[in-house]
Coordinates of C-alpha atoms in Angstrom, one line a residue:
X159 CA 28.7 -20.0 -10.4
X160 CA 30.9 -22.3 -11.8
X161 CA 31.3 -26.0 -12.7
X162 CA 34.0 -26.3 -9.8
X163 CA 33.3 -28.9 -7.0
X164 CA 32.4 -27.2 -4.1
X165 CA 34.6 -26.5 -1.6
X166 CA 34.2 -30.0 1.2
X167 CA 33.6 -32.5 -1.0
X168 CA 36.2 -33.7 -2.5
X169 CA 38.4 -36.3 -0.3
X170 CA 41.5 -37.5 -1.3
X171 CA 40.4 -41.0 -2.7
X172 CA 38.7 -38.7 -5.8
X173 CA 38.4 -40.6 -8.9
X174 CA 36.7 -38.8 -11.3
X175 CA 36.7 -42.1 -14.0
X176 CA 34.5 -43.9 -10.9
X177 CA 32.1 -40.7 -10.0
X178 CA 28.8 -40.5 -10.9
X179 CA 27.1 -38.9 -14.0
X180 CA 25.8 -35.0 -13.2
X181 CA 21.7 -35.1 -12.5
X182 CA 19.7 -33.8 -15.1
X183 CA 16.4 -31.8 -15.6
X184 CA 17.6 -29.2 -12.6
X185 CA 14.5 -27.0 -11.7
X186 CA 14.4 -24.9 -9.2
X187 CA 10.9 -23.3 -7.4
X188 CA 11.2 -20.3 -4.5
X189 CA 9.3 -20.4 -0.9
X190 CA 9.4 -18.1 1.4
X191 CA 13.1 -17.3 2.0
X192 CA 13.6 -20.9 0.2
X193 CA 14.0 -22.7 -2.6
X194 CA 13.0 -26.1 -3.3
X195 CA 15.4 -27.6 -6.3
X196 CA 13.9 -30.8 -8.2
X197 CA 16.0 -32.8 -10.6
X198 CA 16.9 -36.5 -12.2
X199 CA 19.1 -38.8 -10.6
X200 CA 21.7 -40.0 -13.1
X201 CA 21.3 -43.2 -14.4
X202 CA 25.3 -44.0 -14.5
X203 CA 26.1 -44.0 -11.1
X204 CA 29.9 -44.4 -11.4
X205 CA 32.1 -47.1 -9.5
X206 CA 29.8 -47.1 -6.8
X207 CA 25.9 -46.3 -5.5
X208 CA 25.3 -42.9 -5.0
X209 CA 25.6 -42.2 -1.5
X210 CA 23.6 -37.9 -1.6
X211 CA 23.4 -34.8 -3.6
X212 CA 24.7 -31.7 -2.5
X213 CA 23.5 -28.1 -3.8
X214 CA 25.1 -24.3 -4.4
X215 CA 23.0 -21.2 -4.6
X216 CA 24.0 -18.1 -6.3
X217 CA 24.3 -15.7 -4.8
X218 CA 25.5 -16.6 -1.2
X219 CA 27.2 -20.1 -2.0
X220 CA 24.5 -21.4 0.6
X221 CA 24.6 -25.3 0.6
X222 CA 21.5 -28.0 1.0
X223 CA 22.3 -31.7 1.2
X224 CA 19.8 -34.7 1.0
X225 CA 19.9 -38.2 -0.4
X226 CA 17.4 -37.5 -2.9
X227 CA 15.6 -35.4 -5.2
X228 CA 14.3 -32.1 -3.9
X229 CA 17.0 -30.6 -2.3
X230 CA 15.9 -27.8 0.1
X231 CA 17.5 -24.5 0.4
X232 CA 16.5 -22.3 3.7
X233 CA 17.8 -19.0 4.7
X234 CA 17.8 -17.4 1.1
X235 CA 16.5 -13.6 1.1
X236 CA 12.6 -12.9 0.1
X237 CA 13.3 -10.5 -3.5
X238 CA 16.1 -11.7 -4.3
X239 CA 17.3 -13.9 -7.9
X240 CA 18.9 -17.2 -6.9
X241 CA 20.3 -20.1 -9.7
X242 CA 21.2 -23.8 -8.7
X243 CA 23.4 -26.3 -9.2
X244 CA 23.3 -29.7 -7.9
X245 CA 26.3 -32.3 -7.6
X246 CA 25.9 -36.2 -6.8
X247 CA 28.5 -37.9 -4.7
X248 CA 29.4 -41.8 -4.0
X249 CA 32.6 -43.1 -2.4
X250 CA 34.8 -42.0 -5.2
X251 CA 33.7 -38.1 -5.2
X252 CA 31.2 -35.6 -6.9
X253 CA 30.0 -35.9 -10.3
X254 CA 29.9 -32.7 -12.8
X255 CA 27.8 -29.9 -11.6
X256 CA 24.0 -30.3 -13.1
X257 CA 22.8 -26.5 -13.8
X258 CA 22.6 -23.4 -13.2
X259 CA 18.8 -24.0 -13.0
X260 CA 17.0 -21.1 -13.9
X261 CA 16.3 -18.1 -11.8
X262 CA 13.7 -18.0 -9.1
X263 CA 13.2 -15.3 -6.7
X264 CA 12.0 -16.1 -2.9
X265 CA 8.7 -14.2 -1.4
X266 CA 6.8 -14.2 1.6
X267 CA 3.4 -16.7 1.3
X268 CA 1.2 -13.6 1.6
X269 CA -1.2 -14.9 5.0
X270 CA -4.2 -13.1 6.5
X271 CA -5.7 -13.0 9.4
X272 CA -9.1 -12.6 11.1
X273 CA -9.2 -12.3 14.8
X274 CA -12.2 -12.2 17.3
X275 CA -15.9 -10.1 16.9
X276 CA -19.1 -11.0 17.8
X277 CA -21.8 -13.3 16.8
X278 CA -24.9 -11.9 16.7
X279 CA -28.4 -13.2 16.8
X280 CA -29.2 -15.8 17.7
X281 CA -26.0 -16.5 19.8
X282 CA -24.8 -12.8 21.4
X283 CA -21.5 -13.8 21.9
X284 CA -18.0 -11.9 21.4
X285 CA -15.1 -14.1 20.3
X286 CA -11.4 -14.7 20.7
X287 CA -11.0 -16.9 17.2
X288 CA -8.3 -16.4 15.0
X289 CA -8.6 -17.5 11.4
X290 CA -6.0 -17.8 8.6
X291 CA -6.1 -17.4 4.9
X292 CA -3.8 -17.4 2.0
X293 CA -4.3 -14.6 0.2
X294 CA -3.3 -15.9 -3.1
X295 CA -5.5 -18.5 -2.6
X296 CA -9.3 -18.6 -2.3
X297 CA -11.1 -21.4 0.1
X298 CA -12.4 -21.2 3.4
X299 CA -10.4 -19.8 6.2
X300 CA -8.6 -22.0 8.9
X301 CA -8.1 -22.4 12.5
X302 CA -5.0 -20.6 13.7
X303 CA -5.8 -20.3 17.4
X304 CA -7.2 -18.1 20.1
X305 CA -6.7 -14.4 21.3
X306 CA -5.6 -13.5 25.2
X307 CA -9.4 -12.3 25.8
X308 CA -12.9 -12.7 23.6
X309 CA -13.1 -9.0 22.2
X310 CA -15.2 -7.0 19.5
X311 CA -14.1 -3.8 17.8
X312 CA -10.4 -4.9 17.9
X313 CA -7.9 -3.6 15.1
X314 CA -5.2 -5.4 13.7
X315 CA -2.0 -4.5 12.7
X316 CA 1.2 -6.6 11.4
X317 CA 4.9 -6.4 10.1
X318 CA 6.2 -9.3 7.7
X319 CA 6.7 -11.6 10.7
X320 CA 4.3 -10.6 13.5
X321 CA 0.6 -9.5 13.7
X322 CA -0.9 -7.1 16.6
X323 CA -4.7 -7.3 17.8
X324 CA -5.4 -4.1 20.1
X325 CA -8.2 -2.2 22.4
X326 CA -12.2 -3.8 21.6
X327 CA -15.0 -4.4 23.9
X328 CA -14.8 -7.6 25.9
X329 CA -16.9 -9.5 27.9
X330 CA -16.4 -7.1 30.7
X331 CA -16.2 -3.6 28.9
X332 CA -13.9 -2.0 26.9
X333 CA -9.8 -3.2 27.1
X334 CA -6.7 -1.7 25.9
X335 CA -5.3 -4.9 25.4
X336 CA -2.8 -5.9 23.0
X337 CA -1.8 -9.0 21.8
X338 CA 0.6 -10.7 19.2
X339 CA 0.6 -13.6 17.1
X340 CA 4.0 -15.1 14.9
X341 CA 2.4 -15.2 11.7
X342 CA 4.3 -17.9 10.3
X343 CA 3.4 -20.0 13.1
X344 CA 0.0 -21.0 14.0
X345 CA -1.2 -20.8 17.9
X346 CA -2.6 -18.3 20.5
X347 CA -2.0 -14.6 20.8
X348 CA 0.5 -14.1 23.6
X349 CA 0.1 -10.3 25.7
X350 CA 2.1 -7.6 24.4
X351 CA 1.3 -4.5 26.2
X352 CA -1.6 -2.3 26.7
X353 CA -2.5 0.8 24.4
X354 CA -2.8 4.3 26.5
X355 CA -6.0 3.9 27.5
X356 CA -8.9 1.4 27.4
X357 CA -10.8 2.1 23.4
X358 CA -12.9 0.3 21.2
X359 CA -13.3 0.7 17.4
X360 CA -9.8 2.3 16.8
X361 CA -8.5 2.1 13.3
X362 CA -5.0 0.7 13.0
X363 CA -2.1 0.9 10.4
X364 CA 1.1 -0.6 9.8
X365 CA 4.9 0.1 8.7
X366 CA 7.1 -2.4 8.6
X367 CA 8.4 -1.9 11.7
X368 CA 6.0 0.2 13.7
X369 CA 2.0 -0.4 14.9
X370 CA -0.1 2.5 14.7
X371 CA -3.6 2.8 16.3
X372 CA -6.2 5.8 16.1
X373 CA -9.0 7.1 17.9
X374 CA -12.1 5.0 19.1
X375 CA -14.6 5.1 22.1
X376 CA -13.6 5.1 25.8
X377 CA -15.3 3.4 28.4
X378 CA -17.8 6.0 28.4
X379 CA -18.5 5.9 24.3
X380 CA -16.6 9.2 24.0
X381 CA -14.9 9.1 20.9
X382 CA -10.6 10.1 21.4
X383 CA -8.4 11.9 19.0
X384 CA -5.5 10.2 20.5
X385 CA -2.7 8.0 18.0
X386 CA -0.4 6.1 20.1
X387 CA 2.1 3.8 18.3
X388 CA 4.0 0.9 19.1
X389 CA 7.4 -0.9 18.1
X390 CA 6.0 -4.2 16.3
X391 CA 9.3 -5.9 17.1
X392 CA 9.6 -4.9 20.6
X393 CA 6.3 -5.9 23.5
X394 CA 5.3 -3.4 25.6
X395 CA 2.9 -0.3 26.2
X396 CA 2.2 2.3 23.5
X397 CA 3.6 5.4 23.2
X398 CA 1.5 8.9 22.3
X399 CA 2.2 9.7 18.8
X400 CA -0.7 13.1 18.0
X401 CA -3.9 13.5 17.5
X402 CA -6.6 12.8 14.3
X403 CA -8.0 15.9 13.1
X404 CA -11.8 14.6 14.3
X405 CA -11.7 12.7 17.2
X406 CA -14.2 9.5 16.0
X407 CA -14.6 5.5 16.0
X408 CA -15.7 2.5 13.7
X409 CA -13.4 3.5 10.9
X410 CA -10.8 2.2 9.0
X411 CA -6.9 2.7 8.4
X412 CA -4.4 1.5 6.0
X413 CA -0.7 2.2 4.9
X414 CA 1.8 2.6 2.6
X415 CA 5.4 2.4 3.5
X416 CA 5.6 5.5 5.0
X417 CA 1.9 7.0 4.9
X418 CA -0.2 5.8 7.2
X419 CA -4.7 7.0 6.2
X420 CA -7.5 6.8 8.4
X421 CA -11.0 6.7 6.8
X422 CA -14.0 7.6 8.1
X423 CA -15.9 6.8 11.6
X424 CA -18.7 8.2 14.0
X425 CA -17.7 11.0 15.8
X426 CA -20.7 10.6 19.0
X427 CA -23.0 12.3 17.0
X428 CA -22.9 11.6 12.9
X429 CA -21.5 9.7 10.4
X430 CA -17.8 11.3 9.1
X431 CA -16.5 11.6 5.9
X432 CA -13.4 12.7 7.0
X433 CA -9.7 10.9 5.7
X434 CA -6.9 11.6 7.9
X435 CA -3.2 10.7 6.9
X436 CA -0.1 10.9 9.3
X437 CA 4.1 10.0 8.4
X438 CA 4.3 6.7 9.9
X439 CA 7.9 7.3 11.1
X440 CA 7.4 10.5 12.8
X441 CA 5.1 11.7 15.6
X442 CA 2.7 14.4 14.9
X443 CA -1.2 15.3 14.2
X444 CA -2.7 13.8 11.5
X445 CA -3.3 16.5 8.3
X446 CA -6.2 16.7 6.3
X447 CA -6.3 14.3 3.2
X448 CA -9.7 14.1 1.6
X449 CA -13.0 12.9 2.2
X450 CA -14.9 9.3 1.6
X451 CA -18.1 9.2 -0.8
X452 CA -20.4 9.6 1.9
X453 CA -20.4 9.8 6.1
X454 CA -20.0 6.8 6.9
X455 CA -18.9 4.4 9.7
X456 CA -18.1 0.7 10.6
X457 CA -15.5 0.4 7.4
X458 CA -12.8 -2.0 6.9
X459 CA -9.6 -0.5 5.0
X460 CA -6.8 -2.2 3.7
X461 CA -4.1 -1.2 1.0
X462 CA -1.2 -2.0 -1.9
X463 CA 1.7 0.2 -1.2
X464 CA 0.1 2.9 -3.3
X465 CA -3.9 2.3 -3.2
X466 CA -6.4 2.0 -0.1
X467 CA -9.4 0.5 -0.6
X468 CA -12.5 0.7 1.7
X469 CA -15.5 -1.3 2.0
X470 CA -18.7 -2.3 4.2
X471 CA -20.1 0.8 5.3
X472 CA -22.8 1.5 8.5
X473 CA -26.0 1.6 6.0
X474 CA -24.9 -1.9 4.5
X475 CA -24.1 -0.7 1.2
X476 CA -21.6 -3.2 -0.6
X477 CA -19.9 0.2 -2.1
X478 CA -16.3 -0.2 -2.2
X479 CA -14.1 3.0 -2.7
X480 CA -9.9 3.8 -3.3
X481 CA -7.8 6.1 -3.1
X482 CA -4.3 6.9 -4.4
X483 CA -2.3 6.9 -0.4
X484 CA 0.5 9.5 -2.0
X485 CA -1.8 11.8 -3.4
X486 CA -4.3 13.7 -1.3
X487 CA -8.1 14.1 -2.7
X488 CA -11.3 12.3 -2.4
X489 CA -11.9 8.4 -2.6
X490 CA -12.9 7.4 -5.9
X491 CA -15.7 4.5 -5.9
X492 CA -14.0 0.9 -6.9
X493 CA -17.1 -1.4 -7.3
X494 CA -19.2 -3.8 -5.0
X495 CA -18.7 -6.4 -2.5
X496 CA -20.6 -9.4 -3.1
X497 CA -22.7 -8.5 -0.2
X498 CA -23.7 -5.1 1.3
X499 CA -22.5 -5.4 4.9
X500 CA -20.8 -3.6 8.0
X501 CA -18.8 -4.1 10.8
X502 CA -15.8 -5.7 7.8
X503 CA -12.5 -6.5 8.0
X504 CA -10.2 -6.1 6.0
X505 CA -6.6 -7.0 4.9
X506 CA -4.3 -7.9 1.8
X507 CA -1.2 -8.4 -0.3
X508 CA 0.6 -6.4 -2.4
X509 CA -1.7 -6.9 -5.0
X510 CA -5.0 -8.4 -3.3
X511 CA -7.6 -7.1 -1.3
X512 CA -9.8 -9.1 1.4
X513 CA -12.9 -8.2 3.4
X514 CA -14.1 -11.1 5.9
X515 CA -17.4 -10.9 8.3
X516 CA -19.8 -7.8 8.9
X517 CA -23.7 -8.0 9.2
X518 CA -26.0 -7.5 6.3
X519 CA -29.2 -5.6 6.7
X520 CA -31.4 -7.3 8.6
X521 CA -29.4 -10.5 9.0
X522 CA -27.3 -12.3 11.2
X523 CA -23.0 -12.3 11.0
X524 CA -21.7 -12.8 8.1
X525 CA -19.1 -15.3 7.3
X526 CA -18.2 -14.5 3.9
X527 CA -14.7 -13.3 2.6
X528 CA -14.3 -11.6 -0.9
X529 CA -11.6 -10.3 -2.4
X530 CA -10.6 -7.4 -5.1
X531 CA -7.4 -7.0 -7.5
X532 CA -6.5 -4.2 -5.7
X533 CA -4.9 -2.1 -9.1
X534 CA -8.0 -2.9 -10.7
X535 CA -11.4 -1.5 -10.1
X536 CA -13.8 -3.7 -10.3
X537 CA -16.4 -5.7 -8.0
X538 CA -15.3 -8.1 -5.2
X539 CA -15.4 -12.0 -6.2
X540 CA -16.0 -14.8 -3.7
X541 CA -12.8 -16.0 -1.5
X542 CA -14.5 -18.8 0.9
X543 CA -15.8 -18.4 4.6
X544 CA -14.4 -17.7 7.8
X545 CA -14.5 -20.6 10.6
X546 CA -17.5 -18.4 12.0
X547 CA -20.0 -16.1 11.4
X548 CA -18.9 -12.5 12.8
X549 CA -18.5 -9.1 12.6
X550 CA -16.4 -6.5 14.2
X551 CA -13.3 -8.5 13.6
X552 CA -9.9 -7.5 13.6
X553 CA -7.7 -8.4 10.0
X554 CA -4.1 -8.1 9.7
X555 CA -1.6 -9.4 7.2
X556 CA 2.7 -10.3 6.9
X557 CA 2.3 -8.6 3.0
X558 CA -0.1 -5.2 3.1
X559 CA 0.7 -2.5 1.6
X560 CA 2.7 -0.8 4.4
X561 CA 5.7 -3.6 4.0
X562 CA 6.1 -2.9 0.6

């Protein structure tokens, strides 16, 4: 980028003795897939009042106009390095360019979400509530709308622009109902399609363009084998993808980009210690990958692009465990939630993990959310709270580990 105007804004009354001075103090801070670009209005304003600013990116050339400070640039690309450089104008033409500011680089706001599960005692209730958090953030979790049905043991799944709830038990059985939220945009989950057949407590796992769910109980509390996947972009029915190597429910899943894990569960009959992986971009049976700590069920999951994490097991032990996703073995133990509990969710960033809800022992839902540095072993710290008390929720995120 150079100190040349702009192509567009010069006319031909330009007098350059008459233009303004160049702002000063450019400064320039990234958004998701923007860039908001502060500076100083100069204080000789030329021949004439200054009449709006008008801004260049580098790369792209793409403009932003306003008549004051920040200008606002949209449309930029998440990962990549973008300078500024801001011109003012009055009746006479531009002043100097002020800049380049320095660098900043656009990313997604990293947003999770926590849809649906059941209240227990004293209430007995299954809910369609969907909750938002910033994952970069801690506080308390906020209203982002309503699911199609009120459903328990519902898994979540997402791509960097739209999260998928599927399957559960609702107020009239078990469903294979999926729905779909625009992350970005809060409101109610809109139908997407159904999964193959009607199952509760599947684990589900993401790439970035393709919705994976596994196993689960039918309507008779038969656990399935079955993967089915679906095409996050496009609505409609699932499609068979193999088969898990134990057919079980009430376990977890998580992803890198291309490596999709499944952790755990209750095969009809005992706890499993069994971790599953599959290629997410190709259809097939899921291979043998390692085991957990112990047999356990009734685990959230969620992952970095190259560690899963797993927490909130059926006993209510606040163990958490990891594993490396592109290495096969046995999880490793990570630390401790804040609060031994089961029936978690989970979900995360690139760099965070969060587990919302569950029951402890003996208690009623839980509404607490903590979170772990997901490189760094270590015990959970305190997030906030979800809107309410719950467990068996679903958790998805526009930023997990499978988007990388």
């Amino acid at each position: 980028m150079s100190n040349l105007f702009p192509v567009g804004i010069l006319s031909g009354g330009f007098n350059p003795l008459q233009a303004p001075n160049a702002p000063t103090n450019i400064t320039a801070t990234g958004g998701d897939q923007s860039a908001s670009v502060s500076f100083t209005a100069p204080s000789n304003v030329g021949g004439s009042a200054i009449t709006g600013y008008t801004g260049r990116c580098n790369p792209g050339n793409i403009a932003a106009t306003g008549s004051a400070s920040p200008l606002t640039f949209s449309g930029l690309t998440n990962g990549t390095s973008y300078t500024f450089q801001v011109w003012a104008l009055n009746s006479y033409g531009p002043s100097p360019a002020a800049g380049p500011s320095g660098s900043v680089t656009p990313s997604l706001t990293p947003i999770g979400l926590f849809a649906g599960g059941f209240t227990a005692y004293p209430s007995y209730i299954n809910l369609n509530v969907i909750d938002k958090i910033t994952i970069t953030t801690t506080g308390n979790a906020t209203d982002f709308g309503d699911l199609t049905i009120t459903v328990q043991l519902v898994s979540g799944c997402a791509s960097s622009t739209r999260g998928l709830f599927g399957g559960g038990t609702g107020d009239a059985g078990v469903v294979n109902v999926i729905s779909y939220v625009t992350i970005s945009t809060s409101g109610n989950a809109t139908d997407f399609g159904d999964l193959g057949v009607a199952v509760s407590g599947t684990a589900a796992c993401s790439s970035s363009t393709r919705g994976i769910w596994a196993g689960g109980s039918d309507v008779n509390s038969v656990p399935r084998s079955s993967i089915v996947y679906v095409t996050i972009a496009t609505t409609g029915n699932s499609s068979a993808f193999g088969n898990l190597t134990v057919a079980r429910s009430s376990f977890a899943g998580c992803s890198s980009p291309t490596r999709g894990v499944f952790a755990s569960g209750f095969t009809g009959s005992a706890s499993s210690n069994t971790i599953d992986y599959v290629t997410i971009a190709s259809t097939g049976n899921a291979i043998d990958f390692g085991d957990t700590l112990t047999a356990t069920y009734n685990i959230g999951g969620c992952s970095s692009d190259t560690r899963g994490v797993f927490a909130g097991e059926a006993n209510t032990t606040n163990v958490i465990q990891y594993i490396t996703i592109a290495t096969t073995g046995n999880a490793i133990d990570f630390g401790d939630l804040t609060q031994g509990r089961y029936g978690v969710a989970a979900c995360s960033s690139s760099t965070r993990g969060v587990f919302g809800g569950g029951r402890p022992s003996g208690g009623a839902s839980s509404n607490v959310i903590d979170y772990v540095t997901i490189a760094t072993v270590g015990n959970a710290t305190d997030f906030g709270d979800l809107t309410a008390a719950r467990e068996f929720p679903a958790a998805c995120s526009n930023a997990h580990g499978g988007l990388a």
